[in-house]
Amino acid sequence: MAPTNRSPFRRTLALLASAAILAQAGMSGIAHAQTAPEAAAPGMATPPAAAQTAPAPAAPQQVPPIQSTVPNNGPASVADLAEGLLDAVVNISTSQSVKDDEGVGPAPRAPDGSPFQEFFNDFFNKKQGNKGGNHNVSSLGSGFVIDPTGYIVTNNHVIEGADDIEVNFANGSKLKAKLIGTDTKTDLSVLKVEPRTPLKSVKFGDSSTMRIGDWVMAIGNPFGFGGSVTVGIISGRGRNINAGPYDNFIQTDAAINKGNSGGPLFNMKGEVIGINTAIISPSGGSIGIGFSVPSELASGVVEQLRQYGETRRGWLGVRIQPVTDDIAESLGLDTAKGALVAGVIKGGPVDDGSIKAGDVILKFDGKAVTEMRDLPRVVAESAVGKQVDVVVLRDGKEQTVKVTLGRLEDSDQPGGDDAAPDGSQDGVITPDPDENNDMDQPDTGDQAQPAPTSPDQHQGQGQTAPDAATPKNVLGLSLSLLSPETRKAFGIAESVDGVVVTEVTPGSASAEKGLKPGDVIVEVAQEFMKSPDAVAAKVQSLKQEGRRNAQLMIASANGDLRFVAVPME
């Protein structure tokens, strides 16, 4: 038979087909991700099977990339929420005229014979000749519109001392603002502008419903960049940063910087639940620790400022101190709670004896007083003239008394509204550290309530038992009767009665509690003390009852009262 010759073309086609089959079998695991059947173009017929195997030259195939399975649904956008709020947030710029020579000392002099002496002296002589001129100091802050007619809320420290206040709106317009009222204790102010058309406004929400971890959004004017939006969560509640007597700040990690002061902190409903006021930062920039005045406190203050141009707070008329663990144990409390009444202001709302020194206030108008600083806030938020129920612990038993609140005058207690030492608008406020120890007004001697009297309190020394005049050593204290000599020696006021401390044993429990010579023990365990023997007997009685601490009411030389729980060894 004649030899059969196979066409070179057909042999090549067979080799290519075999290679394709082997390649498909080896990569069958990812073939579906690399190739996809091509659909026929509309209007074109599918070629017959024979045509599909025709040895036509094939163009190189384009292999599509491997498909990714990463989800594309990132965090929910707050763009729609922010868009509806930006127009209600404003930038506030202020200017203040300051004398050029404020804080300027004598001009320096160049050393005699110096080649630069002439130029040096000419320069500073010109500077000295211009003394007395003024220059403007500007500052920036934030605020927000609460009423379409033009009422705006901001921080007091943003506009404090300003000669001129200007409000810049998101649309570029500017209006001069008038100060309606300010409250230094909460660092809040209300301004008023006169717009030609109603303004976009926002409303207060209920900050008491916010929980740690809830999302919040801050809008403001950091470093002059108006309309800046930052988002974070509520990091903490009820923060006390020693800014004033009513500290109850919301803590947030939403970025707050210089210029954000006075701006709003929104919940995800677009309601204002805080007013951004302070940050903790070593550099002046945000490190994720910012503080806002909660709306539950701010809304009432703002409303009063709008109506009256001032605040009208309730006043109880007591001086208070914290209930420590030692004091709680000495009073029979299971935990340290409440506010201990250290004194009653003469002529105040409770000077009628309804509340006494030594009482522990546990509830005020139905609200629990968990710690001392809760009481000033809830009293201040109450209406002037309102009659409220106050639950107190007295003589180991809870009692409910009714009191009618007076009005706290702003002059009674200076506000803790000083700005940070560096003058920054968003620094942590640092007021007098003793601010919270005095609920209503400064603790001065002539306001102290005289110690309780008893029938035999003012007996002369000749009527006192002989052993009562003998100094006693109790709890590391050398005690003696109050006499004209001891009053003169320690400068003790005539209004103070009790048993005087003449010496304190170094290292004793009394010394560790801060007692010192010249202090007067007025009461032990709410019982008036008239002699050193009485103190010794009462302490012994408390030991027999199993008490570990003795609660002492101590009067200073001018009559200021405080309570100290001294461990009984």
XYZ file of C-alpha atoms in Angstrom:
569
model
C 0.000 0.000 0.000
C 1.091 3.432 -0.774
C 2.272 5.281 2.285
C -0.172 7.757 3.785
C 1.153 11.269 4.409
C -0.594 13.208 7.350
C -0.919 16.877 6.727
C 1.490 18.962 8.899
C -1.366 21.368 9.622
C -3.635 18.633 10.966
C -0.782 17.267 13.138
C -0.198 20.704 14.662
C -3.925 21.154 15.333
C -4.077 17.818 17.150
C -1.120 18.726 19.370
C -2.756 22.039 20.279
C -6.053 20.337 21.146
C -4.269 17.796 23.363
C -2.420 20.567 25.186
C -5.672 22.423 25.767
C -7.354 19.299 27.206
C -4.419 18.667 29.559
C -4.342 22.298 30.676
C -8.084 22.277 31.393
C -7.808 19.067 33.399
C -4.885 20.392 35.462
C -6.551 23.679 36.329
C -10.127 22.568 36.709
C -10.154 23.904 40.298
C -10.016 27.554 39.200
C -11.160 27.317 35.632
C -14.551 28.821 36.540
C -12.874 31.917 37.988
C -10.593 32.458 35.025
C -12.857 31.839 32.047
C -16.417 32.541 31.203
C -18.397 31.471 28.117
C -18.796 34.299 25.691
C -22.386 34.992 24.737
C -23.174 35.614 21.116
C -23.693 39.183 20.195
C -27.323 40.140 19.658
C -28.453 39.478 16.084
C -25.713 36.994 15.314
C -26.302 33.264 14.859
C -24.318 30.701 16.749
C -21.796 29.083 14.388
C -22.243 25.364 13.663
C -20.143 22.787 15.398
C -18.056 22.187 12.296
C -17.265 25.831 12.028
C -16.147 25.917 15.645
C -13.379 23.428 14.860
C -12.247 25.166 11.694
C -8.514 25.793 11.717
C -8.974 29.574 11.692
C -6.233 31.557 13.484
C -7.428 32.407 17.000
C -6.692 35.702 18.753
C -5.128 35.488 22.239
C -7.825 35.175 24.902
C -8.158 37.955 27.570
C -8.245 36.282 31.006
C -10.401 38.292 33.477
C -8.995 38.830 37.007
C -9.954 36.537 39.882
C -13.123 37.763 41.584
C -12.770 38.963 45.214
C -15.169 37.985 47.991
C -14.408 41.009 50.299
C -17.712 42.707 51.318
C -18.178 46.275 50.142
C -20.645 47.406 52.819
C -18.453 49.660 55.086
C -19.662 51.655 58.118
C -22.934 53.427 57.600
C -22.463 56.928 56.224
C -23.501 59.962 58.303
C -23.474 62.231 55.252
C -27.262 62.644 55.165
C -27.381 63.420 58.882
C -24.532 65.922 58.678
C -25.963 67.623 55.612
C -29.141 68.482 57.468
C -27.290 69.926 60.480
C -24.374 71.888 59.037
C -26.415 75.030 58.396
C -27.434 75.256 62.068
C -23.834 75.222 63.339
C -22.042 78.556 63.290
C -18.559 79.959 63.742
C -18.166 82.651 66.355
C -15.375 85.203 66.135
C -14.699 87.762 68.838
C -12.373 90.699 69.235
C -11.124 92.398 72.351
C -9.185 95.607 72.704
C -6.043 95.177 74.793
C -3.574 97.867 75.805
C -0.175 97.488 74.188
C 1.681 98.203 77.429
C -0.165 95.610 79.523
C 2.432 93.483 81.224
C 5.332 95.385 79.638
C 8.262 96.059 81.952
C 11.073 98.600 81.639
C 12.893 98.639 78.322
C 16.209 96.791 78.260
C 19.441 98.715 77.643
C 22.453 97.814 75.562
C 25.816 97.697 77.342
C 27.615 101.024 77.354
C 30.155 101.227 74.565
C 28.455 98.578 72.484
C 28.649 99.241 68.709
C 24.884 98.507 68.521
C 23.949 100.782 71.433
C 22.584 103.561 69.235
C 20.341 101.286 67.155
C 19.297 99.285 70.190
C 18.246 102.335 72.220
C 16.504 104.007 69.281
C 14.360 100.908 68.717
C 13.216 100.574 72.317
C 12.756 104.324 72.790
C 10.293 104.258 69.915
C 8.508 101.316 71.481
C 8.293 103.145 74.809
C 7.011 106.250 73.066
C 4.070 104.277 71.667
C 2.911 103.054 75.057
C -0.762 103.423 75.783
C -2.008 102.302 72.381
C -4.450 99.432 71.907
C -4.538 96.394 69.665
C -7.238 93.849 68.983
C -7.035 90.237 70.070
C -9.258 87.840 68.116
C -10.483 84.371 68.953
C -12.619 81.737 67.291
C -15.176 79.295 68.614
C -18.339 77.462 67.662
C -22.039 77.649 68.431
C -25.412 76.471 67.208
C -28.808 77.991 66.481
C -31.633 76.858 68.782
C -34.350 79.171 67.489
C -35.043 80.352 63.907
C -35.421 83.894 65.230
C -31.714 84.017 66.000
C -30.908 82.581 69.451
C -27.490 80.910 69.539
C -25.776 78.833 72.232
C -22.024 78.760 72.833
C -19.499 78.549 75.679
C -18.934 81.426 78.059
C -15.170 81.191 77.635
C -15.556 81.702 73.871
C -17.085 85.178 74.243
C -15.887 86.213 77.692
C -14.471 89.750 77.736
C -15.245 90.297 74.043
C -15.953 93.819 72.818
C -17.354 92.573 69.531
C -19.043 89.248 68.665
C -19.655 88.160 65.076
C -21.465 85.025 63.936
C -20.423 83.415 60.649
C -22.951 81.131 58.983
C -22.376 78.191 56.655
C -23.614 80.153 53.614
C -20.934 82.795 54.153
C -23.155 85.465 55.694
C -22.135 87.284 58.886
C -24.184 88.954 61.604
C -23.286 90.917 64.713
C -24.430 89.209 67.913
C -25.627 90.559 71.243
C -24.957 88.728 74.509
C -28.259 87.781 76.142
C -26.914 86.018 79.227
C -24.059 83.914 80.508
C -23.514 81.363 83.261
C -19.955 80.885 84.456
C -20.745 77.824 86.576
C -21.693 75.734 83.530
C -19.660 77.763 80.991
C -22.708 78.495 78.827
C -23.832 81.654 77.032
C -26.768 82.653 74.849
C -26.371 85.119 71.961
C -28.937 86.826 69.723
C -28.643 87.867 66.092
C -31.240 89.594 63.904
C -31.598 87.573 60.677
C -33.626 88.752 57.690
C -35.060 85.284 57.165
C -35.621 82.407 59.624
C -32.488 80.429 60.412
C -31.993 76.686 60.326
C -32.096 75.504 63.964
C -31.587 72.346 65.985
C -33.195 71.166 69.197
C -31.994 69.617 72.415
C -32.346 65.875 72.964
C -32.345 63.909 76.215
C -28.775 63.138 77.203
C -29.945 60.991 80.120
C -30.969 58.257 77.670
C -27.532 58.079 76.049
C -25.386 55.076 76.909
C -21.678 54.444 76.846
C -20.883 53.182 73.364
C -23.615 55.154 71.566
C -22.503 56.919 68.389
C -22.269 60.713 68.442
C -21.232 63.391 65.971
C -19.508 66.711 66.658
C -19.666 69.680 64.301
C -17.616 72.806 64.855
C -14.852 75.163 63.878
C -11.537 73.510 64.868
C -8.511 75.711 64.130
C -10.752 77.913 61.978
C -11.895 75.127 59.632
C -15.633 75.743 59.685
C -18.185 72.978 59.221
C -15.850 70.199 60.337
C -17.599 66.933 61.177
C -16.149 64.227 63.432
C -17.744 61.011 64.627
C -17.100 58.889 67.714
C -18.834 57.268 70.643
C -19.725 58.216 74.188
C -16.743 57.046 76.220
C -18.048 57.913 79.668
C -20.753 59.719 81.606
C -20.912 61.830 84.736
C -17.276 62.952 84.478
C -15.984 65.415 87.084
C -13.076 67.506 85.766
C -13.202 70.133 88.547
C -14.597 72.722 86.167
C -17.308 73.891 88.547
C -19.831 72.890 91.181
C -22.143 71.108 88.719
C -19.706 68.912 86.777
C -21.488 66.052 85.025
C -19.731 65.913 81.671
C -20.198 63.501 78.793
C -16.852 62.094 77.653
C -16.412 61.348 73.952
C -13.655 60.227 71.616
C -15.092 62.229 68.708
C -12.261 64.570 67.735
C -12.604 67.951 69.492
C -9.906 70.588 69.040
C -9.308 74.275 69.638
C -12.210 76.130 68.097
C -14.737 73.345 68.750
C -15.730 74.985 72.045
C -19.427 75.819 72.115
C -20.250 73.484 69.254
C -22.920 70.780 69.450
C -22.560 67.065 70.081
C -25.359 65.264 68.244
C -26.955 61.861 68.665
C -27.818 59.873 65.578
C -31.271 61.502 65.501
C -29.732 64.921 64.938
C -30.548 66.140 68.461
C -28.083 68.105 70.579
C -27.183 65.971 73.589
C -24.050 67.876 74.571
C -22.135 71.141 74.193
C -18.434 70.604 73.541
C -16.478 72.444 76.205
C -13.089 70.976 77.131
C -10.435 68.467 76.187
C -7.531 66.788 77.912
C -4.436 67.186 75.785
C -0.742 67.778 76.451
C -0.309 69.265 72.970
C -3.525 71.223 72.445
C -4.782 68.763 69.837
C -7.309 65.976 70.187
C -6.122 62.761 71.814
C -9.629 61.307 71.987
C -10.642 62.656 75.417
C -13.215 65.426 75.046
C -15.952 66.654 77.349
C -19.421 68.030 76.665
C -21.978 69.659 78.951
C -24.966 67.263 78.853
C -28.224 68.610 77.496
C -30.100 67.546 80.626
C -28.122 70.249 82.453
C -27.631 72.732 79.627
C -31.210 72.967 78.375
C -32.545 74.366 81.656
C -29.702 76.876 81.949
C -30.180 78.016 78.348
C -33.920 78.488 78.859
C -33.339 80.629 81.955
C -30.744 82.731 80.153
C -33.195 83.311 77.312
C -36.031 84.309 79.621
C -34.241 86.250 82.339
C -30.717 86.895 81.080
C -29.468 85.099 84.203
C -29.814 81.813 86.045
C -32.268 81.293 88.906
C -31.127 78.273 90.855
C -32.535 76.620 93.919
C -30.677 77.038 97.222
C -30.717 74.715 100.221
C -28.380 76.683 102.472
C -26.060 73.955 103.754
C -22.337 73.239 103.695
C -21.543 69.662 102.821
C -18.653 67.224 102.722
C -18.175 63.723 101.278
C -19.186 60.592 103.166
C -16.013 58.530 103.392
C -15.885 54.824 104.165
C -14.821 55.603 107.746
C -17.658 58.068 108.247
C -20.150 55.643 106.705
C -19.031 52.923 109.124
C -19.268 55.284 112.096
C -22.837 56.217 111.112
C -23.929 52.642 110.476
C -24.260 53.037 106.694
C -23.628 49.909 104.658
C -21.842 51.913 101.933
C -20.381 55.379 101.579
C -23.163 57.421 99.996
C -24.986 60.704 100.344
C -23.800 64.176 101.354
C -22.834 64.901 104.947
C -24.120 68.244 106.244
C -21.186 70.000 107.898
C -23.066 73.199 108.646
C -26.229 75.179 108.053
C -26.116 78.733 106.695
C -27.622 81.179 109.159
C -30.766 82.691 107.710
C -30.918 80.087 104.933
C -33.903 77.971 103.875
C -33.187 75.185 106.424
C -32.063 77.363 109.326
C -35.359 76.395 110.976
C -33.892 73.079 112.107
C -35.416 70.941 109.357
C -31.881 69.888 108.383
C -29.093 69.807 110.961
C -25.331 69.522 110.954
C -24.476 65.835 111.034
C -27.386 64.769 108.845
C -26.569 62.716 105.779
C -28.756 63.672 102.806
C -29.620 60.465 100.935
C -32.383 61.650 98.608
C -33.487 65.033 97.332
C -36.872 65.443 95.654
C -36.975 61.742 94.842
C -33.475 61.681 93.335
C -30.818 59.546 95.002
C -27.708 61.362 96.199
C -25.047 58.779 95.454
C -22.120 61.059 96.234
C -21.635 64.555 97.560
C -21.349 66.301 94.209
C -24.779 65.019 93.145
C -26.529 67.276 95.673
C -25.424 70.724 94.408
C -26.509 69.813 90.908
C -29.985 68.509 91.718
C -30.651 71.425 94.076
C -29.526 73.955 91.458
C -31.782 72.373 88.844
C -34.818 72.755 91.134
C -37.170 75.715 90.939
C -36.850 78.558 93.409
C -39.602 78.373 96.034
C -40.353 74.720 95.363
C -41.214 72.531 98.349
C -39.344 69.242 98.206
C -38.954 66.093 100.285
C -35.452 65.428 101.573
C -34.516 62.024 103.015
C -31.819 62.306 105.685
C -30.061 59.869 107.975
C -30.233 61.213 111.533
C -29.380 59.330 114.717
C -29.054 56.140 112.700
C -32.569 56.370 111.220
C -33.878 57.658 107.911
C -36.272 60.587 108.136
C -38.107 62.601 105.493
C -38.280 66.359 105.958
C -39.937 69.008 103.824
C -37.985 72.092 102.843
C -38.777 75.118 100.680
C -35.899 76.162 98.471
C -34.521 79.659 98.357
C -32.680 81.289 95.485
C -28.941 80.974 95.035
C -27.448 84.353 94.213
C -24.535 84.319 91.808
C -22.540 86.494 94.176
C -22.780 83.862 96.888
C -20.325 81.557 95.223
C -17.818 82.493 92.544
C -18.028 80.305 89.479
C -15.203 78.019 88.487
C -14.928 79.246 84.923
C -11.259 80.091 84.604
C -9.761 78.963 81.350
C -6.775 76.722 81.098
C -3.435 78.283 82.092
C -2.283 78.401 78.486
C -5.308 80.444 77.511
C -6.524 77.875 75.015
C -10.203 77.809 74.247
C -10.496 74.065 74.649
C -8.312 73.366 77.656
C -9.495 71.548 80.721
C -10.915 74.115 83.125
C -9.089 74.337 86.444
C -11.123 76.116 89.149
C -10.564 76.322 92.868
C -10.153 72.691 94.031
C -12.309 73.433 97.079
C -15.229 74.558 94.902
C -17.276 71.406 95.431
C -16.766 71.332 99.165
C -19.065 74.317 99.621
C -22.421 73.818 98.078
C -23.858 77.294 98.197
C -21.361 79.924 99.225
C -17.873 80.428 100.625
C -17.302 78.933 104.026
C -16.672 81.946 106.263
C -16.619 82.039 109.988
C -19.471 84.476 110.506
C -21.794 82.164 108.543
C -21.108 79.093 110.656
C -23.951 77.818 112.749
C -23.245 77.911 116.502
C -22.814 74.508 118.061
C -25.938 72.896 119.540
C -26.608 73.968 123.094
C -27.561 71.889 126.085
C -28.827 72.997 129.522
C -25.444 72.541 131.191
C -23.317 73.640 128.263
C -22.310 77.025 129.646
C -21.562 76.029 133.218
C -18.689 77.893 134.804
C -15.529 76.011 135.565
C -16.367 76.126 139.241
C -19.510 74.090 138.549
C -17.634 71.406 136.632
C -16.605 68.207 138.323
C -12.940 68.323 139.415
C -11.862 65.476 137.127
C -13.460 67.160 134.122
C -10.892 69.950 134.328
C -8.030 67.458 134.132
C -6.591 67.069 130.601
C -7.381 63.703 129.055
C -5.637 61.747 126.334
C -8.172 60.155 123.970
C -7.514 58.825 120.454
C -4.046 60.355 120.536
C -5.472 63.745 121.488
C -4.760 65.769 124.618
C -8.104 67.369 125.483
C -8.994 70.240 127.769
C -11.969 72.363 128.684
C -12.527 75.550 126.744
C -11.609 78.475 128.978
C -10.779 82.135 128.445
C -7.107 81.136 128.515
C -7.404 78.398 125.889
C -9.607 80.575 123.700
C -6.967 83.286 123.779
C -4.081 80.858 123.280
C -5.608 79.276 120.146
C -7.661 82.256 118.922
C -10.955 80.356 119.307
C -14.102 82.403 118.651
C -16.687 82.874 121.417
C -19.324 81.183 119.250
C -17.417 77.880 119.354
C -18.200 75.430 122.185
C -16.904 71.969 122.973
C -13.627 70.410 124.061
C -10.362 71.861 122.809
C -7.469 69.789 121.429
C -4.239 70.987 123.027
C -1.833 68.379 121.629
C -1.858 65.673 118.947
C 0.365 62.603 119.255
C 2.568 62.335 116.145
C 1.770 59.257 114.067
C -1.572 58.681 115.770
C -4.798 58.017 113.867
C -5.987 61.527 114.778
C -2.816 63.052 113.348
C -3.279 61.114 110.117
C -6.822 62.503 109.866
C -5.498 66.051 110.035
C -6.489 67.053 113.550
C -4.284 69.729 115.103
C -3.977 71.754 118.319
C -6.670 74.404 118.502
C -9.362 72.217 116.921
C -12.498 71.872 119.021
C -14.455 68.623 119.360
C -18.094 69.677 119.274
C -19.761 66.268 118.955
C -18.869 62.597 119.090
C -21.345 60.314 117.290
C -23.827 63.214 117.053
C -23.737 63.831 120.805
C -22.548 67.205 122.127
C -19.369 67.076 124.211
C -18.979 69.381 127.229
C -15.819 67.942 128.843
C -12.801 65.709 128.132
C -14.394 63.035 130.354
C -17.485 63.069 128.178
C -15.338 62.456 125.082
C -13.522 59.566 126.767
C -16.774 58.000 127.961
C -18.427 58.258 124.539
C -15.422 56.722 122.781
C -15.417 53.842 125.266
C -19.145 53.332 124.684
C -18.617 53.163 120.920
C -15.902 50.548 121.380
C -18.250 48.412 123.475
C -20.857 48.645 120.715
C -18.329 47.198 118.286
C -17.765 50.410 116.328
C -14.401 50.733 114.645
C -14.488 54.495 114.064
C -15.580 57.469 116.121
C -17.290 60.230 114.162
C -16.173 63.624 115.439
C -17.670 67.004 114.593
C -14.669 69.330 114.585
C -14.841 73.122 114.699
C -11.921 75.250 113.569
C -10.931 78.310 115.572
C -13.295 80.549 113.566
C -16.190 78.091 113.785
C -16.009 76.239 110.465
C -17.334 72.711 110.949
C -16.229 69.425 109.452
C -16.671 65.750 110.262
C -13.803 63.342 110.808
C -14.009 59.586 111.418
C -11.080 58.535 113.614
C -10.263 54.802 113.923
C -10.410 53.534 117.519
C -7.423 51.304 118.272
